[in-house]
């Protein structure tokens, strides 16, 4: 079956990350086209494309762009979220290393459409190579007149700056990222005001994920309707799906939105490694509710996943084989969230800490009757009660692991040991 690819067609070509090759293969034609289009038409195409944010929440990009104030007297800012901190997700780094000009071209088109003259690419601190490659591509774009003053004689100016984070999961949350960009501690801000009205440096700001913006050139070249037609209703295009765990071919796959989760795992990623059977799947990065093996006949799109109580999130499919202790797996996850909580809100700071602590004692065979209820009670007191969704991101795996694998928790408490010998 041949599939339309939006992003990865040329990712096998090592020179594609350079402007010359990118252009030879059709790059920057969308930007040239966009610079001669009315700005509203570009936004309209992105709306028609049903492009949903690829950073996790899945908010429609064109709709978010429409939240910018009409008043152009204050400068606006575009921030590209290249923090990629969600465990299980490793696709933005692929775009940054294999096709950074897709991102830059997307930035120029978006900047032009939204009358933005300053863009920041906020890159996770650990991504040293990614930063170097993106910076090199930005330098090439400046040298070719695709960034800077009077881009290709259009009268449009755009400066693009790379900003490195220091490697905190919470800095991927958009308001925390904005604080970090301003040189402050990476603490989330209370919303409202939303970044589109008060964002970076107090200015109206759009924060979008790398993949979201890298999709924009294709939309301008082929039209919003064509992009929409690759996916499903209200969720267009393709997605970069990251598959990890004991499958035969782990990696990143560009697939049409709405493809079944079964097909992602058993066709594209080659199925389970020899001798292993599927037990569970975390479908969209570590904070998305876990699915049992019998729940994978579902479309990988935002609404279908929602219908079965989970999320496509940031595209990180984590495959869990039989033999894995789900108590141990959840314990590892809870440790992560306790470590990454910024500490501003009591339900998150204390709640994540307690979830990790209770999980550790259950895992070690030291849990008591009532511990599982205690976890569920803590979850109820955390969900939706904090400044940002990090607390929810810890609660969703905790609840879903218990709801779907309750017997494993009970056995640890009753038998005072791990039935799997604590293997992970
Ligand atoms: C704790 C936390 C971490 C996040 N990390 C990322 C991230 O690494 N990359 C990302 O694009 N979005 C991340 N997000 C989502 C962003 O807040 C925001 O929704 C996204 O960047 C918007 O871009 P999009 O609309 O293009 O998806 C995170 C959200 C939370 C709550
Ligand atoms: S929910 Fe957690 S991470 Fe988010 S602001 Fe509150 S304490 Fe910080």
Short mmCIF file of C-alpha atoms and ligand atoms in Angstrom, two decimals:
data_model
loop_
_atom_site.label_atom_id
_atom_site.label_comp_id
_atom_site.label_asym_id
_atom_site.label_seq_id
_atom_site.Cartn_x
_atom_site.Cartn_y
_atom_site.Cartn_z
CA UNK A 1 0.00 0.00 0.00
CA UNK A 2 1.43 3.41 -0.90
CA UNK A 3 0.75 6.16 1.56
CA UNK A 4 1.05 9.90 1.30
CA UNK A 5 3.90 11.06 3.48
CA UNK A 6 3.94 14.60 4.75
CA UNK A 7 7.25 14.73 6.54
CA UNK A 8 9.54 11.75 6.12
CA UNK A 9 9.78 11.09 2.36
CA UNK A 10 13.40 12.26 2.20
CA UNK A 11 14.55 11.45 5.73
CA UNK A 12 16.77 8.67 4.36
CA UNK A 13 18.85 11.29 2.53
CA UNK A 14 21.61 12.57 4.80
CA UNK A 15 21.92 15.82 2.83
CA UNK A 16 18.23 16.67 3.27
CA UNK A 17 19.10 18.60 6.40
CA UNK A 18 20.96 21.11 4.26
CA UNK A 19 19.16 23.92 2.48
CA UNK A 20 20.53 23.08 -1.00
CA UNK A 21 19.26 19.50 -0.98
CA UNK A 22 16.03 20.46 0.72
CA UNK A 23 15.37 23.02 -2.04
CA UNK A 24 16.35 20.63 -4.81
CA UNK A 25 13.73 18.24 -3.50
CA UNK A 26 11.01 20.90 -3.54
CA UNK A 27 11.67 22.64 -0.24
CA UNK A 28 10.85 26.33 0.30
CA UNK A 29 8.38 26.34 -2.62
CA UNK A 30 5.53 26.39 -0.09
CA UNK A 31 7.09 29.41 1.59
CA UNK A 32 7.36 31.23 -1.74
CA UNK A 33 3.73 30.41 -2.46
CA UNK A 34 2.59 31.47 1.03
CA UNK A 35 4.38 34.82 0.84
CA UNK A 36 2.16 35.73 -2.12
CA UNK A 37 -1.06 34.54 -0.45
CA UNK A 38 -3.38 36.64 1.69
CA UNK A 39 -2.58 35.85 5.33
CA UNK A 40 -6.16 34.87 6.18
CA UNK A 41 -6.11 32.32 3.36
CA UNK A 42 -3.12 30.55 4.94
CA UNK A 43 -4.91 30.35 8.29
CA UNK A 44 -8.03 29.12 6.49
CA UNK A 45 -6.06 26.32 4.79
CA UNK A 46 -4.64 25.19 8.14
CA UNK A 47 -8.15 25.21 9.60
CA UNK A 48 -9.43 23.15 6.68
CA UNK A 49 -6.53 20.73 7.20
CA UNK A 50 -7.88 19.73 10.61
CA UNK A 51 -4.31 19.86 11.87
CA UNK A 52 -4.45 18.96 15.56
CA UNK A 53 -1.50 19.85 17.77
CA UNK A 54 1.05 17.04 17.92
CA UNK A 55 2.46 18.03 21.34
CA UNK A 56 -0.07 16.07 23.40
CA UNK A 57 -3.32 17.94 23.89
CA UNK A 58 -4.41 17.78 20.23
CA UNK A 59 -5.87 21.27 20.04
CA UNK A 60 -6.66 22.34 16.43
CA UNK A 61 -3.79 24.58 15.26
CA UNK A 62 -5.89 26.90 13.08
CA UNK A 63 -8.32 27.51 15.94
CA UNK A 64 -5.49 28.29 18.37
CA UNK A 65 -4.01 30.76 15.89
CA UNK A 66 -7.41 32.48 15.76
CA UNK A 67 -7.11 33.34 19.48
CA UNK A 68 -4.41 35.93 18.79
CA UNK A 69 -5.79 39.43 19.35
CA UNK A 70 -6.77 41.31 16.18
CA UNK A 71 -4.83 44.37 17.35
CA UNK A 72 -1.43 44.40 15.62
CA UNK A 73 0.02 47.29 17.62
CA UNK A 74 1.85 44.90 19.98
CA UNK A 75 4.40 42.44 18.61
CA UNK A 76 3.52 38.73 18.74
CA UNK A 77 5.77 35.79 19.36
CA UNK A 78 5.92 32.26 17.93
CA UNK A 79 7.43 29.61 20.19
CA UNK A 80 8.27 26.16 18.90
CA UNK A 81 8.07 23.54 21.61
CA UNK A 82 11.04 21.25 20.98
CA UNK A 83 11.28 20.07 24.56
CA UNK A 84 10.06 16.55 23.75
CA UNK A 85 10.04 15.39 27.35
CA UNK A 86 7.18 12.89 27.39
CA UNK A 87 8.64 9.41 28.03
CA UNK A 88 8.02 7.19 25.00
CA UNK A 89 8.12 10.10 22.54
CA UNK A 90 11.11 10.64 20.27
CA UNK A 91 9.81 12.04 16.98
CA UNK A 92 10.49 15.78 17.14
CA UNK A 93 14.19 15.02 17.38
CA UNK A 94 13.86 13.06 14.12
CA UNK A 95 12.43 16.13 12.38
CA UNK A 96 15.13 18.33 13.88
CA UNK A 97 17.96 16.08 12.76
CA UNK A 98 16.64 14.77 9.43
CA UNK A 99 14.55 17.67 8.13
CA UNK A 100 15.15 20.86 10.11
CA UNK A 101 14.23 23.02 7.10
CA UNK A 102 10.68 21.60 7.21
CA UNK A 103 10.43 23.21 10.62
CA UNK A 104 12.05 26.46 9.49
CA UNK A 105 9.83 26.69 6.42
CA UNK A 106 6.82 26.04 8.66
CA UNK A 107 7.99 28.79 11.01
CA UNK A 108 8.30 31.32 8.18
CA UNK A 109 4.86 30.48 6.78
CA UNK A 110 3.24 30.57 10.23
CA UNK A 111 5.06 33.77 11.16
CA UNK A 112 3.95 35.45 7.96
CA UNK A 113 0.33 34.26 8.31
CA UNK A 114 0.10 35.51 11.89
CA UNK A 115 2.15 38.73 11.45
CA UNK A 116 4.82 37.47 13.83
CA UNK A 117 8.37 38.77 13.56
CA UNK A 118 10.11 36.79 16.30
CA UNK A 119 10.24 33.02 16.63
CA UNK A 120 12.00 31.00 19.32
CA UNK A 121 12.80 27.31 19.05
CA UNK A 122 12.92 26.01 22.62
CA UNK A 123 15.04 22.85 22.52
CA UNK A 124 15.50 20.39 25.41
CA UNK A 125 18.96 20.80 26.97
CA UNK A 126 19.96 17.18 26.38
CA UNK A 127 19.41 17.58 22.63
CA UNK A 128 22.91 18.84 21.89
CA UNK A 129 23.19 17.37 18.39
CA UNK A 130 19.64 18.43 17.53
CA UNK A 131 20.45 21.98 18.64
CA UNK A 132 23.58 22.10 16.47
CA UNK A 133 21.71 20.84 13.41
CA UNK A 134 18.76 23.21 13.85
CA UNK A 135 21.13 26.15 14.43
CA UNK A 136 23.10 25.23 11.30
CA UNK A 137 19.88 25.09 9.28
CA UNK A 138 18.76 28.45 10.68
CA UNK A 139 22.13 29.92 9.67
CA UNK A 140 21.68 28.53 6.15
CA UNK A 141 18.17 29.98 5.98
CA UNK A 142 19.47 33.41 7.00
CA UNK A 143 22.23 33.17 4.38
CA UNK A 144 19.63 32.43 1.69
CA UNK A 145 17.38 35.29 2.76
CA UNK A 146 14.64 32.98 4.07
CA UNK A 147 14.96 34.48 7.53
CA UNK A 148 15.85 38.00 8.59
CA UNK A 149 14.80 41.27 6.99
CA UNK A 150 12.59 41.53 3.91
CA UNK A 151 12.37 37.79 3.22
CA UNK A 152 12.64 37.24 -0.55
CA UNK A 153 11.68 40.86 -1.13
CA UNK A 154 8.25 40.33 0.38
CA UNK A 155 8.62 43.07 2.97
CA UNK A 156 8.16 40.48 5.71
CA UNK A 157 10.80 40.27 8.49
CA UNK A 158 11.31 37.29 10.80
CA UNK A 159 14.07 36.56 13.30
CA UNK A 160 14.47 32.98 14.55
CA UNK A 161 16.40 32.17 17.72
CA UNK A 162 17.27 28.86 19.31
CA UNK A 163 16.87 28.70 23.08
CA UNK A 164 18.14 25.70 25.01
CA UNK A 165 16.27 24.38 28.01
CA UNK A 166 18.02 22.63 30.85
CA UNK A 167 16.14 19.34 30.64
CA UNK A 168 13.09 19.43 32.89
CA UNK A 169 9.89 17.63 31.86
CA UNK A 170 7.77 20.47 33.19
CA UNK A 171 9.47 22.92 30.81
CA UNK A 172 7.51 21.27 27.99
CA UNK A 173 4.28 22.64 29.45
CA UNK A 174 3.67 25.77 27.43
CA UNK A 175 3.48 28.41 30.20
CA UNK A 176 6.42 26.89 32.04
CA UNK A 177 8.33 26.90 28.77
CA UNK A 178 7.52 30.60 28.38
CA UNK A 179 8.82 31.36 31.88
CA UNK A 180 11.97 29.39 31.14
CA UNK A 181 12.41 31.26 27.85
CA UNK A 182 12.21 34.52 29.78
CA UNK A 183 15.05 33.32 31.99
CA UNK A 184 12.81 32.57 34.96
CA UNK A 185 12.32 29.33 36.86
CA UNK A 186 10.34 26.90 34.68
CA UNK A 187 7.13 27.05 36.67
CA UNK A 188 3.74 26.87 34.94
CA UNK A 189 1.53 29.94 35.06
CA UNK A 190 -2.11 30.06 35.99
CA UNK A 191 -4.36 30.19 32.90
CA UNK A 192 -6.13 32.41 31.95
CA UNK A 193 -4.59 34.54 30.64
CA UNK A 194 -3.70 32.12 27.87
CA UNK A 195 -0.43 32.64 25.99
CA UNK A 196 -2.32 33.84 22.90
CA UNK A 197 -3.19 37.00 24.84
CA UNK A 198 -0.36 37.22 27.42
CA UNK A 199 2.60 34.97 26.65
CA UNK A 200 6.34 35.36 26.27
CA UNK A 201 7.60 38.75 27.48
CA UNK A 202 3.98 39.74 28.16
CA UNK A 203 3.18 39.57 24.43
CA UNK A 204 0.58 37.53 22.54
CA UNK A 205 2.26 34.17 21.88
CA UNK A 206 1.54 31.02 19.96
CA UNK A 207 3.20 27.85 21.25
CA UNK A 208 3.20 24.92 18.85
CA UNK A 209 4.94 21.59 18.75
CA UNK A 210 7.74 20.89 16.21
CA UNK A 211 5.70 18.34 14.24
CA UNK A 212 2.65 20.61 14.12
CA UNK A 213 4.62 23.42 12.48
CA UNK A 214 6.61 21.07 10.23
CA UNK A 215 3.28 19.94 8.70
CA UNK A 216 2.43 23.48 7.56
CA UNK A 217 4.50 23.60 4.30
CA UNK A 218 2.79 20.44 2.97
CA UNK A 219 -0.61 21.93 3.77
CA UNK A 220 0.25 25.05 1.79
CA UNK A 221 1.60 23.03 -1.15
CA UNK A 222 -1.23 20.50 -1.36
CA UNK A 223 -4.12 22.34 0.28
CA UNK A 224 -5.88 21.89 3.58
CA UNK A 225 -8.51 19.55 2.18
CA UNK A 226 -5.92 17.10 0.90
CA UNK A 227 -4.19 17.05 4.29
CA UNK A 228 -7.53 16.54 6.03
CA UNK A 229 -8.33 13.63 3.69
CA UNK A 230 -5.22 11.71 4.82
CA UNK A 231 -6.68 11.36 8.31
CA UNK A 232 -10.16 11.05 9.74
CA UNK A 233 -12.97 13.51 10.36
CA UNK A 234 -11.78 16.40 12.56
CA UNK A 235 -8.23 15.01 12.72
CA UNK A 236 -6.27 15.32 9.53
CA UNK A 237 -2.93 14.28 8.10
CA UNK A 238 -0.34 11.81 9.20
CA UNK A 239 1.37 11.36 12.55
CA UNK A 240 4.85 10.39 13.52
CA UNK A 241 4.24 7.41 15.77
CA UNK A 242 7.09 6.31 18.05
CA UNK A 243 7.01 2.63 18.90
CA UNK A 244 9.17 1.35 21.76
CA UNK A 245 9.28 -1.89 23.72
CA UNK A 246 9.94 -5.48 22.59
CA UNK A 247 8.62 -5.23 19.03
CA UNK A 248 10.65 -6.50 16.09
CA UNK A 249 11.15 -3.04 14.59
CA UNK A 250 10.96 -0.29 17.19
CA UNK A 251 11.23 3.22 15.76
CA UNK A 252 9.35 6.17 14.36
CA UNK A 253 6.71 5.58 11.66
CA UNK A 254 4.83 8.19 9.68
CA UNK A 255 1.29 6.85 9.41
CA UNK A 256 -2.12 8.23 8.48
CA UNK A 257 -4.10 9.51 11.44
CA UNK A 258 -6.76 6.93 12.31
CA UNK A 259 -4.76 3.82 11.42
CA UNK A 260 -5.47 1.06 13.94
CA UNK A 261 -3.21 0.64 16.93
CA UNK A 262 -3.04 -3.06 16.08
CA UNK A 263 -1.66 -2.28 12.65
CA UNK A 264 0.92 0.12 14.14
CA UNK A 265 2.24 -2.60 16.45
CA UNK A 266 1.76 -5.77 14.41
CA UNK A 267 2.32 -4.55 10.85
CA UNK A 268 4.48 -1.47 10.88
CA UNK A 269 6.58 -2.25 13.96
CA UNK A 270 6.79 -5.91 12.90
CA UNK A 271 4.86 -7.41 15.83
CA UNK A 272 6.25 -8.74 19.07
CA UNK A 273 9.80 -10.01 19.37
CA UNK A 274 10.07 -13.78 19.18
CA UNK A 275 8.52 -15.60 22.08
CA UNK A 276 6.78 -12.57 23.51
CA UNK A 277 3.07 -11.82 23.70
CA UNK A 278 1.43 -8.47 24.14
CA UNK A 279 0.13 -7.61 27.60
CA UNK A 280 -0.60 -3.89 27.47
CA UNK A 281 0.07 -0.68 25.54
CA UNK A 282 0.62 2.85 26.75
CA UNK A 283 -0.59 4.50 23.56
CA UNK A 284 0.48 8.14 23.52
CA UNK A 285 3.36 8.76 25.90
CA UNK A 286 3.72 7.84 29.57
CA UNK A 287 0.87 10.02 30.84
CA UNK A 288 -1.83 8.44 28.67
CA UNK A 289 -4.08 5.74 30.20
CA UNK A 290 -2.86 2.20 29.56
CA UNK A 291 -4.78 -0.21 27.31
CA UNK A 292 -5.06 -3.98 27.66
CA UNK A 293 -3.93 -6.17 24.79
CA UNK A 294 -7.56 -6.75 23.79
CA UNK A 295 -8.17 -3.01 23.32
CA UNK A 296 -5.89 -2.32 20.38
CA UNK A 297 -8.49 -2.54 17.63
CA UNK A 298 -8.97 1.19 17.77
CA UNK A 299 -8.13 4.04 15.43
CA UNK A 300 -5.06 6.04 16.34
CA UNK A 301 -6.76 9.43 16.27
CA UNK A 302 -7.72 11.82 19.00
CA UNK A 303 -11.45 11.12 19.14
CA UNK A 304 -11.32 7.31 18.74
CA UNK A 305 -8.75 7.09 21.52
CA UNK A 306 -10.86 9.37 23.70
CA UNK A 307 -13.86 7.12 23.18
CA UNK A 308 -12.02 4.22 24.80
CA UNK A 309 -10.76 6.39 27.65
CA UNK A 310 -7.24 7.11 26.53
CA UNK A 311 -5.28 9.52 24.33
CA UNK A 312 -3.04 9.53 21.27
CA UNK A 313 -1.07 12.20 23.18
CA UNK A 314 2.32 12.89 21.67
CA UNK A 315 2.47 9.70 19.61
CA UNK A 316 4.54 7.52 21.93
CA UNK A 317 3.32 3.92 21.73
CA UNK A 318 4.96 1.94 24.56
CA UNK A 319 4.51 -1.81 24.11
CA UNK A 320 4.46 -3.92 27.29
CA UNK A 321 4.95 -7.72 27.04
CA UNK A 322 3.52 -10.52 29.17
CA UNK A 323 5.81 -11.13 32.11
CA UNK A 324 6.09 -7.43 32.93
CA UNK A 325 5.06 -6.56 36.45
CA UNK A 326 2.51 -3.75 36.11
CA UNK A 327 3.10 -2.73 39.72
CA UNK A 328 6.79 -2.26 39.03
CA UNK A 329 6.00 -0.42 35.77
CA UNK A 330 3.66 2.00 37.56
CA UNK A 331 6.13 2.45 40.38
CA UNK A 332 8.78 3.57 37.88
CA UNK A 333 6.33 6.01 36.31
CA UNK A 334 5.27 7.46 39.65
CA UNK A 335 8.89 8.04 40.58
CA UNK A 336 9.28 10.02 37.38
CA UNK A 337 6.30 12.29 38.08
CA UNK A 338 7.30 12.82 41.72
CA UNK A 339 10.75 13.84 40.52
CA UNK A 340 9.43 16.18 37.81
CA UNK A 341 6.66 17.96 39.77
CA UNK A 342 7.64 21.62 40.04
CA UNK A 343 6.21 21.76 43.55
CA UNK A 344 3.98 24.81 43.20
CA UNK A 345 0.65 23.06 43.91
CA UNK A 346 0.12 21.02 47.06
CA UNK A 347 -2.02 18.29 45.41
CA UNK A 348 0.74 17.66 42.85
CA UNK A 349 3.81 18.13 45.04
CA UNK A 350 2.48 16.01 47.89
CA UNK A 351 0.26 13.75 45.77
CA UNK A 352 2.97 12.66 43.32
CA UNK A 353 5.34 12.09 46.24
CA UNK A 354 2.81 9.90 48.03
CA UNK A 355 1.89 7.97 44.90
CA UNK A 356 5.55 7.13 44.41
CA UNK A 357 5.98 6.19 48.05
CA UNK A 358 2.92 3.93 48.22
CA UNK A 359 3.81 2.28 44.93
CA UNK A 360 7.32 1.59 46.18
CA UNK A 361 6.02 -0.15 49.28
CA UNK A 362 3.49 -2.24 47.34
CA UNK A 363 6.22 -3.19 44.88
CA UNK A 364 8.51 -4.23 47.71
CA UNK A 365 5.88 -6.46 49.28
CA UNK A 366 5.33 -4.02 52.13
CA UNK A 367 1.90 -2.76 51.09
CA UNK A 368 -1.12 -2.98 53.35
CA UNK A 369 -4.77 -3.65 52.72
CA UNK A 370 -6.35 -0.34 51.69
CA UNK A 371 -3.26 0.97 49.88
CA UNK A 372 -4.90 0.66 46.47
CA UNK A 373 -7.95 2.58 47.70
CA UNK A 374 -5.58 5.16 49.16
CA UNK A 375 -3.95 5.64 45.75
CA UNK A 376 -7.34 6.02 44.07
CA UNK A 377 -8.41 8.51 46.74
CA UNK A 378 -5.20 10.52 46.25
CA UNK A 379 -5.85 10.51 42.50
CA UNK A 380 -9.35 11.95 43.05
CA UNK A 381 -7.81 14.72 45.10
CA UNK A 382 -5.23 15.56 42.43
CA UNK A 383 -7.17 15.37 39.16
CA UNK A 384 -8.07 18.79 37.78
CA UNK A 385 -7.06 20.59 40.97
CA UNK A 386 -3.71 22.02 39.97
CA UNK A 387 -2.19 24.87 37.97
CA UNK A 388 -1.03 22.64 35.11
CA UNK A 389 -1.87 19.12 33.93
CA UNK A 390 1.27 17.43 35.31
CA UNK A 391 -0.74 16.12 38.25
CA UNK A 392 -3.32 14.69 35.82
CA UNK A 393 -0.45 13.18 33.84
CA UNK A 394 0.52 11.19 36.94
CA UNK A 395 -3.06 10.32 37.85
CA UNK A 396 -4.04 8.89 34.46
CA UNK A 397 -1.50 6.05 34.47
CA UNK A 398 -2.08 5.40 38.20
CA UNK A 399 -5.85 5.00 37.82
CA UNK A 400 -5.73 3.07 34.57
CA UNK A 401 -3.06 0.61 35.74
CA UNK A 402 -5.18 -0.14 38.82
CA UNK A 403 -8.48 -0.33 36.95
CA UNK A 404 -7.07 -2.69 34.35
CA UNK A 405 -4.56 -4.74 36.34
CA UNK A 406 -6.02 -4.62 39.85
CA UNK A 407 -5.29 -8.29 40.57
CA UNK A 408 -1.52 -7.65 40.33
CA UNK A 409 -1.70 -4.95 42.98
CA UNK A 410 -3.81 -7.19 45.25
CA UNK A 411 -1.39 -10.12 44.81
CA UNK A 412 1.61 -8.00 45.78
CA UNK A 413 -0.18 -6.89 48.95
CA UNK A 414 -1.64 -10.30 49.83
CA UNK A 415 1.45 -12.43 49.05
CA UNK A 416 3.92 -9.75 50.17
CA UNK A 417 6.06 -10.30 47.08
CA UNK A 418 6.14 -9.73 43.34
CA UNK A 419 4.66 -12.64 41.35
CA UNK A 420 7.14 -11.81 38.56
CA UNK A 421 10.23 -11.59 40.74
CA UNK A 422 10.17 -7.81 40.17
CA UNK A 423 11.22 -8.11 36.58
CA UNK A 424 10.66 -5.05 34.37
C1 LIG B 1 3.89 18.38 31.83
C2 LIG B 1 3.72 18.70 30.38
C3 LIG B 1 4.77 18.49 29.50
C4 LIG B 1 4.62 18.80 28.15
N1 LIG B 1 5.68 18.56 27.31
C5 LIG B 1 5.56 18.89 26.00
C6 LIG B 1 6.65 18.69 25.11
O1 LIG B 1 7.71 18.21 25.49
N2 LIG B 1 6.49 19.05 23.80
C7 LIG B 1 5.31 19.60 23.35
O2 LIG B 1 5.22 19.96 22.17
N3 LIG B 1 4.27 19.79 24.16
C8 LIG B 1 4.38 19.45 25.48
N4 LIG B 1 3.32 19.69 26.31
C9 LIG B 1 2.09 20.33 25.74
C10 LIG B 1 2.28 21.84 25.67
O3 LIG B 1 1.85 22.41 26.90
C11 LIG B 1 1.43 22.47 24.55
O4 LIG B 1 0.12 21.98 24.63
C12 LIG B 1 1.97 22.16 23.16
O5 LIG B 1 3.33 22.51 23.03
C13 LIG B 1 1.17 22.95 22.14
O6 LIG B 1 1.57 22.63 20.84
P1 LIG B 1 0.59 21.89 19.83
O7 LIG B 1 -0.76 22.59 19.95
O8 LIG B 1 1.23 22.09 18.51
O9 LIG B 1 0.51 20.48 20.27
C14 LIG B 1 3.41 19.36 27.67
C15 LIG B 1 2.35 19.56 28.56
C16 LIG B 1 2.50 19.23 29.89
C17 LIG B 1 1.34 19.45 30.80
S1 LIG B 2 0.57 20.60 38.74
FE1 LIG B 2 2.57 20.05 39.53
S2 LIG B 2 3.98 20.57 37.92
FE2 LIG B 2 2.04 21.63 37.48
S3 LIG B 2 2.27 23.63 38.42
FE3 LIG B 2 1.35 22.35 39.94
S4 LIG B 2 3.06 21.50 41.13
FE4 LIG B 2 3.89 22.34 39.25
#
